[in-house]
Amino acid sequence: TMAKNPKILRVLKALYGCPDAPQLWNKHLTKVLEGKLGFERMHYDSCLYQYADKDGVVLMTCSVDDLVITGNNDRKIAEVEKFMKEEWSCTQYERVKSVLGVNCFYKYTKGAIDNELFMDMQGKVESLLETHRGAELKGKSYSTPHVDGEASELAAKHEVD
């Protein structure tokens, strides 16, 4: 289940210019999330943090100075938002539109328990194709299968040498 209002956080002070700034910020953020807010840093992905209790789960990911917070524990999300505003004077909370080249679209149904998140990388893929289009593709375009079972059928039709 997704949070009713997933948001992205923008830190007010710029970290750019100082070579050690991203690492120092990450160390400080980890100390705060683990020590003050009860999050656990994931071992398999050091930019992902998790909080879980009887009310649900909150996931937070950090990419330099962008934080994405989501989950089904509205109480904890509100606590984190309040903490960020008080501790770091964060003022900008908004729905995630794009993160790391992935576009995010939401479908909310009033009163629904499970809302939907749709993600695509169309712009990123088109940019990569434009940049790297070459002899490998021979100017052809290929469809990506969307339904199980179509993969082998499409592969048979569009074999790449």
JSON list of C-alpha atoms in Angstrom, two decimals:
[
{"chain": "A", "resi": 1, "resn": "THR", "atom": "CA", "xyz": [0.00, 0.00, 0.00]},
{"chain": "A", "resi": 2, "resn": "MET", "atom": "CA", "xyz": [1.29, 3.43, -0.90]},
{"chain": "A", "resi": 3, "resn": "ALA", "atom": "CA", "xyz": [1.14, 6.53, 1.27]},
{"chain": "A", "resi": 4, "resn": "LYS", "atom": "CA", "xyz": [-1.75, 8.81, 0.42]},
{"chain": "A", "resi": 5, "resn": "ASN", "atom": "CA", "xyz": [0.62, 11.69, -0.26]},
{"chain": "A", "resi": 6, "resn": "PRO", "atom": "CA", "xyz": [4.10, 10.43, -1.25]},
{"chain": "A", "resi": 7, "resn": "LYS", "atom": "CA", "xyz": [6.49, 13.35, -1.32]},
{"chain": "A", "resi": 8, "resn": "ILE", "atom": "CA", "xyz": [9.98, 14.36, -2.31]},
{"chain": "A", "resi": 9, "resn": "LEU", "atom": "CA", "xyz": [12.03, 16.55, -0.01]},
{"chain": "A", "resi": 10, "resn": "ARG", "atom": "CA", "xyz": [14.38, 19.30, -1.13]},
{"chain": "A", "resi": 11, "resn": "VAL", "atom": "CA", "xyz": [17.12, 20.37, 1.28]},
{"chain": "A", "resi": 12, "resn": "LEU", "atom": "CA", "xyz": [17.51, 24.16, 1.42]},
{"chain": "A", "resi": 13, "resn": "LYS", "atom": "CA", "xyz": [21.30, 24.37, 1.70]},
{"chain": "A", "resi": 14, "resn": "ALA", "atom": "CA", "xyz": [23.25, 23.42, -1.41]},
{"chain": "A", "resi": 15, "resn": "LEU", "atom": "CA", "xyz": [25.81, 20.65, -1.06]},
{"chain": "A", "resi": 16, "resn": "TYR", "atom": "CA", "xyz": [27.54, 21.33, -4.35]},
{"chain": "A", "resi": 17, "resn": "GLY", "atom": "CA", "xyz": [31.09, 22.65, -4.51]},
{"chain": "A", "resi": 18, "resn": "CYS", "atom": "CA", "xyz": [32.58, 20.78, -1.57]},
{"chain": "A", "resi": 19, "resn": "PRO", "atom": "CA", "xyz": [34.02, 17.41, -2.69]},
{"chain": "A", "resi": 20, "resn": "ASP", "atom": "CA", "xyz": [33.21, 15.73, 0.65]},
{"chain": "A", "resi": 21, "resn": "ALA", "atom": "CA", "xyz": [29.76, 17.28, 1.07]},
{"chain": "A", "resi": 22, "resn": "PRO", "atom": "CA", "xyz": [27.68, 14.34, -0.27]},
{"chain": "A", "resi": 23, "resn": "GLN", "atom": "CA", "xyz": [29.50, 11.83, 1.94]},
{"chain": "A", "resi": 24, "resn": "LEU", "atom": "CA", "xyz": [29.31, 14.09, 5.01]},
{"chain": "A", "resi": 25, "resn": "TRP", "atom": "CA", "xyz": [25.59, 14.72, 4.42]},
{"chain": "A", "resi": 26, "resn": "ASN", "atom": "CA", "xyz": [24.96, 10.98, 4.04]},
{"chain": "A", "resi": 27, "resn": "LYS", "atom": "CA", "xyz": [26.80, 10.23, 7.30]},
{"chain": "A", "resi": 28, "resn": "HIS", "atom": "CA", "xyz": [24.83, 12.93, 9.11]},
{"chain": "A", "resi": 29, "resn": "LEU", "atom": "CA", "xyz": [21.52, 11.80, 7.60]},
{"chain": "A", "resi": 30, "resn": "THR", "atom": "CA", "xyz": [22.21, 8.20, 8.60]},
{"chain": "A", "resi": 31, "resn": "LYS", "atom": "CA", "xyz": [23.06, 9.25, 12.15]},
{"chain": "A", "resi": 32, "resn": "VAL", "atom": "CA", "xyz": [19.81, 11.23, 12.42]},
{"chain": "A", "resi": 33, "resn": "LEU", "atom": "CA", "xyz": [17.57, 8.62, 10.77]},
{"chain": "A", "resi": 34, "resn": "GLU", "atom": "CA", "xyz": [18.95, 5.75, 12.84]},
{"chain": "A", "resi": 35, "resn": "GLY", "atom": "CA", "xyz": [19.56, 7.61, 16.11]},
{"chain": "A", "resi": 36, "resn": "LYS", "atom": "CA", "xyz": [16.63, 10.02, 16.35]},
{"chain": "A", "resi": 37, "resn": "LEU", "atom": "CA", "xyz": [13.94, 8.60, 14.06]},
{"chain": "A", "resi": 38, "resn": "GLY", "atom": "CA", "xyz": [14.43, 4.83, 14.46]},
{"chain": "A", "resi": 39, "resn": "PHE", "atom": "CA", "xyz": [15.14, 3.97, 10.83]},
{"chain": "A", "resi": 40, "resn": "GLU", "atom": "CA", "xyz": [17.39, 1.11, 9.79]},
{"chain": "A", "resi": 41, "resn": "ARG", "atom": "CA", "xyz": [19.84, 1.53, 6.93]},
{"chain": "A", "resi": 42, "resn": "MET", "atom": "CA", "xyz": [19.63, -1.35, 4.48]},
{"chain": "A", "resi": 43, "resn": "HIS", "atom": "CA", "xyz": [22.79, -3.41, 4.04]},
{"chain": "A", "resi": 44, "resn": "TYR", "atom": "CA", "xyz": [22.14, -4.26, 0.38]},
{"chain": "A", "resi": 45, "resn": "ASP", "atom": "CA", "xyz": [21.42, -0.64, -0.65]},
{"chain": "A", "resi": 46, "resn": "SER", "atom": "CA", "xyz": [23.04, 2.00, 1.53]},
{"chain": "A", "resi": 47, "resn": "CYS", "atom": "CA", "xyz": [20.81, 4.81, 0.23]},
{"chain": "A", "resi": 48, "resn": "LEU", "atom": "CA", "xyz": [17.63, 3.00, 1.41]},
{"chain": "A", "resi": 49, "resn": "TYR", "atom": "CA", "xyz": [16.27, 3.28, 4.94]},
{"chain": "A", "resi": 50, "resn": "GLN", "atom": "CA", "xyz": [13.35, 1.40, 6.50]},
{"chain": "A", "resi": 51, "resn": "TYR", "atom": "CA", "xyz": [11.15, 1.97, 9.52]},
{"chain": "A", "resi": 52, "resn": "ALA", "atom": "CA", "xyz": [8.55, -0.58, 10.60]},
{"chain": "A", "resi": 53, "resn": "ASP", "atom": "CA", "xyz": [6.20, -0.84, 13.57]},
{"chain": "A", "resi": 54, "resn": "LYS", "atom": "CA", "xyz": [2.63, -1.96, 14.31]},
{"chain": "A", "resi": 55, "resn": "ASP", "atom": "CA", "xyz": [1.27, 0.97, 12.25]},
{"chain": "A", "resi": 56, "resn": "GLY", "atom": "CA", "xyz": [3.11, 0.01, 9.06]},
{"chain": "A", "resi": 57, "resn": "VAL", "atom": "CA", "xyz": [6.27, 0.63, 7.09]},
{"chain": "A", "resi": 58, "resn": "VAL", "atom": "CA", "xyz": [8.08, 3.73, 5.86]},
{"chain": "A", "resi": 59, "resn": "LEU", "atom": "CA", "xyz": [10.80, 3.61, 3.21]},
{"chain": "A", "resi": 60, "resn": "MET", "atom": "CA", "xyz": [13.14, 6.50, 2.54]},
{"chain": "A", "resi": 61, "resn": "THR", "atom": "CA", "xyz": [15.74, 6.74, -0.19]},
{"chain": "A", "resi": 62, "resn": "CYS", "atom": "CA", "xyz": [18.41, 9.38, -0.50]},
{"chain": "A", "resi": 63, "resn": "SER", "atom": "CA", "xyz": [20.13, 10.58, -3.65]},
{"chain": "A", "resi": 64, "resn": "VAL", "atom": "CA", "xyz": [22.56, 13.32, -2.57]},
{"chain": "A", "resi": 65, "resn": "ASP", "atom": "CA", "xyz": [20.12, 16.01, -1.41]},
{"chain": "A", "resi": 66, "resn": "ASP", "atom": "CA", "xyz": [16.83, 14.49, -2.61]},
{"chain": "A", "resi": 67, "resn": "LEU", "atom": "CA", "xyz": [14.86, 12.30, -0.23]},
{"chain": "A", "resi": 68, "resn": "VAL", "atom": "CA", "xyz": [11.90, 10.20, -1.31]},
{"chain": "A", "resi": 69, "resn": "ILE", "atom": "CA", "xyz": [9.63, 9.07, 1.52]},
{"chain": "A", "resi": 70, "resn": "THR", "atom": "CA", "xyz": [6.82, 6.57, 1.07]},
{"chain": "A", "resi": 71, "resn": "GLY", "atom": "CA", "xyz": [4.96, 3.89, 2.98]},
{"chain": "A", "resi": 72, "resn": "ASN", "atom": "CA", "xyz": [1.69, 3.05, 4.65]},
{"chain": "A", "resi": 73, "resn": "ASN", "atom": "CA", "xyz": [2.53, 4.48, 8.09]},
{"chain": "A", "resi": 74, "resn": "ASP", "atom": "CA", "xyz": [1.01, 7.96, 7.86]},
{"chain": "A", "resi": 75, "resn": "ARG", "atom": "CA", "xyz": [1.82, 8.72, 11.51]},
{"chain": "A", "resi": 76, "resn": "LYS", "atom": "CA", "xyz": [5.55, 8.10, 11.04]},
{"chain": "A", "resi": 77, "resn": "ILE", "atom": "CA", "xyz": [5.64, 9.97, 7.72]},
{"chain": "A", "resi": 78, "resn": "ALA", "atom": "CA", "xyz": [4.07, 13.00, 9.45]},
{"chain": "A", "resi": 79, "resn": "GLU", "atom": "CA", "xyz": [6.64, 12.68, 12.28]},
{"chain": "A", "resi": 80, "resn": "VAL", "atom": "CA", "xyz": [9.52, 12.62, 9.78]},
{"chain": "A", "resi": 81, "resn": "GLU", "atom": "CA", "xyz": [8.09, 15.61, 7.89]},
{"chain": "A", "resi": 82, "resn": "LYS", "atom": "CA", "xyz": [7.73, 17.59, 11.14]},
{"chain": "A", "resi": 83, "resn": "PHE", "atom": "CA", "xyz": [11.27, 16.66, 12.21]},
{"chain": "A", "resi": 84, "resn": "MET", "atom": "CA", "xyz": [12.73, 17.71, 8.84]},
{"chain": "A", "resi": 85, "resn": "LYS", "atom": "CA", "xyz": [10.94, 21.06, 9.00]},
{"chain": "A", "resi": 86, "resn": "GLU", "atom": "CA", "xyz": [12.08, 21.76, 12.56]},
{"chain": "A", "resi": 87, "resn": "GLU", "atom": "CA", "xyz": [15.63, 20.36, 12.32]},
{"chain": "A", "resi": 88, "resn": "TRP", "atom": "CA", "xyz": [16.62, 21.53, 8.83]},
{"chain": "A", "resi": 89, "resn": "SER", "atom": "CA", "xyz": [13.97, 24.13, 7.94]},
{"chain": "A", "resi": 90, "resn": "CYS", "atom": "CA", "xyz": [12.77, 22.01, 5.01]},
{"chain": "A", "resi": 91, "resn": "THR", "atom": "CA", "xyz": [9.85, 23.68, 3.33]},
{"chain": "A", "resi": 92, "resn": "GLN", "atom": "CA", "xyz": [9.26, 21.85, 0.08]},
{"chain": "A", "resi": 93, "resn": "TYR", "atom": "CA", "xyz": [7.20, 18.67, 0.11]},
{"chain": "A", "resi": 94, "resn": "GLU", "atom": "CA", "xyz": [5.64, 17.58, -3.14]},
{"chain": "A", "resi": 95, "resn": "ARG", "atom": "CA", "xyz": [4.59, 14.48, -4.99]},
{"chain": "A", "resi": 96, "resn": "VAL", "atom": "CA", "xyz": [7.40, 12.74, -6.80]},
{"chain": "A", "resi": 97, "resn": "LYS", "atom": "CA", "xyz": [7.18, 13.47, -10.52]},
{"chain": "A", "resi": 98, "resn": "SER", "atom": "CA", "xyz": [10.53, 12.03, -11.51]},
{"chain": "A", "resi": 99, "resn": "VAL", "atom": "CA", "xyz": [13.43, 10.47, -9.67]},
{"chain": "A", "resi": 100, "resn": "LEU", "atom": "CA", "xyz": [16.67, 9.27, -11.25]},
{"chain": "A", "resi": 101, "resn": "GLY", "atom": "CA", "xyz": [15.11, 9.35, -14.73]},
{"chain": "A", "resi": 102, "resn": "VAL", "atom": "CA", "xyz": [11.97, 7.43, -13.72]},
{"chain": "A", "resi": 103, "resn": "ASN", "atom": "CA", "xyz": [8.67, 9.28, -14.27]},
{"chain": "A", "resi": 104, "resn": "CYS", "atom": "CA", "xyz": [6.02, 8.70, -11.60]},
{"chain": "A", "resi": 105, "resn": "PHE", "atom": "CA", "xyz": [2.25, 8.95, -12.10]},
{"chain": "A", "resi": 106, "resn": "TYR", "atom": "CA", "xyz": [-0.37, 8.37, -9.42]},
{"chain": "A", "resi": 107, "resn": "LYS", "atom": "CA", "xyz": [-3.95, 7.14, -9.60]},
{"chain": "A", "resi": 108, "resn": "TYR", "atom": "CA", "xyz": [-5.86, 7.93, -6.44]},
{"chain": "A", "resi": 109, "resn": "THR", "atom": "CA", "xyz": [-9.36, 6.75, -5.77]},
{"chain": "A", "resi": 110, "resn": "LYS", "atom": "CA", "xyz": [-11.14, 8.53, -2.92]},
{"chain": "A", "resi": 111, "resn": "GLY", "atom": "CA", "xyz": [-11.63, 6.13, -0.03]},
{"chain": "A", "resi": 112, "resn": "ALA", "atom": "CA", "xyz": [-9.54, 3.39, -1.63]},
{"chain": "A", "resi": 113, "resn": "ILE", "atom": "CA", "xyz": [-7.10, 1.42, 0.49]},
{"chain": "A", "resi": 114, "resn": "ASP", "atom": "CA", "xyz": [-4.80, 0.55, -2.40]},
{"chain": "A", "resi": 115, "resn": "ASN", "atom": "CA", "xyz": [-3.96, 3.42, -4.72]},
{"chain": "A", "resi": 116, "resn": "GLU", "atom": "CA", "xyz": [-1.74, 2.96, -7.72]},
{"chain": "A", "resi": 117, "resn": "LEU", "atom": "CA", "xyz": [1.67, 4.21, -8.75]},
{"chain": "A", "resi": 118, "resn": "PHE", "atom": "CA", "xyz": [2.73, 3.96, -12.38]},
{"chain": "A", "resi": 119, "resn": "MET", "atom": "CA", "xyz": [6.36, 4.40, -13.37]},
{"chain": "A", "resi": 120, "resn": "ASP", "atom": "CA", "xyz": [8.03, 4.67, -16.74]},
{"chain": "A", "resi": 121, "resn": "MET", "atom": "CA", "xyz": [11.42, 5.55, -18.14]},
{"chain": "A", "resi": 122, "resn": "GLN", "atom": "CA", "xyz": [10.31, 6.63, -21.60]},
{"chain": "A", "resi": 123, "resn": "GLY", "atom": "CA", "xyz": [12.19, 9.94, -21.61]},
{"chain": "A", "resi": 124, "resn": "LYS", "atom": "CA", "xyz": [15.37, 8.36, -20.27]},
{"chain": "A", "resi": 125, "resn": "VAL", "atom": "CA", "xyz": [15.22, 5.48, -22.76]},
{"chain": "A", "resi": 126, "resn": "GLU", "atom": "CA", "xyz": [14.58, 7.87, -25.68]},
{"chain": "A", "resi": 127, "resn": "SER", "atom": "CA", "xyz": [17.52, 10.01, -24.58]},
{"chain": "A", "resi": 128, "resn": "LEU", "atom": "CA", "xyz": [19.81, 6.97, -24.33]},
{"chain": "A", "resi": 129, "resn": "LEU", "atom": "CA", "xyz": [18.69, 5.69, -27.73]},
{"chain": "A", "resi": 130, "resn": "GLU", "atom": "CA", "xyz": [19.27, 9.08, -29.31]},
{"chain": "A", "resi": 131, "resn": "THR", "atom": "CA", "xyz": [22.72, 9.32, -27.76]},
{"chain": "A", "resi": 132, "resn": "HIS", "atom": "CA", "xyz": [23.81, 5.75, -28.44]},
{"chain": "A", "resi": 133, "resn": "ARG", "atom": "CA", "xyz": [21.86, 4.75, -31.54]},
{"chain": "A", "resi": 134, "resn": "GLY", "atom": "CA", "xyz": [24.29, 3.02, -33.82]},
{"chain": "A", "resi": 135, "resn": "ALA", "atom": "CA", "xyz": [25.12, 0.01, -35.88]},
{"chain": "A", "resi": 136, "resn": "GLU", "atom": "CA", "xyz": [23.92, -2.37, -33.14]},
{"chain": "A", "resi": 137, "resn": "LEU", "atom": "CA", "xyz": [20.28, -1.40, -33.73]},
{"chain": "A", "resi": 138, "resn": "LYS", "atom": "CA", "xyz": [20.66, -0.97, -37.50]},
{"chain": "A", "resi": 139, "resn": "GLY", "atom": "CA", "xyz": [18.01, 1.77, -37.41]},
{"chain": "A", "resi": 140, "resn": "LYS", "atom": "CA", "xyz": [15.29, -0.68, -36.33]},
{"chain": "A", "resi": 141, "resn": "SER", "atom": "CA", "xyz": [12.97, -0.30, -33.36]},
{"chain": "A", "resi": 142, "resn": "TYR", "atom": "CA", "xyz": [11.83, -3.20, -31.22]},
{"chain": "A", "resi": 143, "resn": "SER", "atom": "CA", "xyz": [8.80, -3.59, -28.99]},
{"chain": "A", "resi": 144, "resn": "THR", "atom": "CA", "xyz": [9.15, -4.51, -25.36]},
{"chain": "A", "resi": 145, "resn": "PRO", "atom": "CA", "xyz": [6.82, -7.35, -24.33]},
{"chain": "A", "resi": 146, "resn": "HIS", "atom": "CA", "xyz": [4.22, -6.33, -21.77]},
{"chain": "A", "resi": 147, "resn": "VAL", "atom": "CA", "xyz": [2.47, -9.62, -21.14]},
{"chain": "A", "resi": 148, "resn": "ASP", "atom": "CA", "xyz": [4.00, -12.97, -20.14]},
{"chain": "A", "resi": 149, "resn": "GLY", "atom": "CA", "xyz": [4.18, -15.31, -23.10]},
{"chain": "A", "resi": 150, "resn": "GLU", "atom": "CA", "xyz": [4.66, -12.51, -25.61]},
{"chain": "A", "resi": 151, "resn": "ALA", "atom": "CA", "xyz": [8.42, -12.43, -25.00]},
{"chain": "A", "resi": 152, "resn": "SER", "atom": "CA", "xyz": [9.30, -15.58, -26.92]},
{"chain": "A", "resi": 153, "resn": "GLU", "atom": "CA", "xyz": [6.84, -14.73, -29.71]},
{"chain": "A", "resi": 154, "resn": "LEU", "atom": "CA", "xyz": [8.32, -11.24, -30.14]},
{"chain": "A", "resi": 155, "resn": "ALA", "atom": "CA", "xyz": [11.88, -12.56, -29.87]},
{"chain": "A", "resi": 156, "resn": "ALA", "atom": "CA", "xyz": [11.19, -14.98, -32.71]},
{"chain": "A", "resi": 157, "resn": "LYS", "atom": "CA", "xyz": [9.86, -12.15, -34.91]},
{"chain": "A", "resi": 158, "resn": "HIS", "atom": "CA", "xyz": [12.65, -9.68, -34.11]},
{"chain": "A", "resi": 159, "resn": "GLU", "atom": "CA", "xyz": [15.94, -11.49, -33.77]},
{"chain": "A", "resi": 160, "resn": "VAL", "atom": "CA", "xyz": [18.95, -9.23, -33.58]},
{"chain": "A", "resi": 161, "resn": "ASP", "atom": "CA", "xyz": [22.12, -10.54, -35.23]}
]
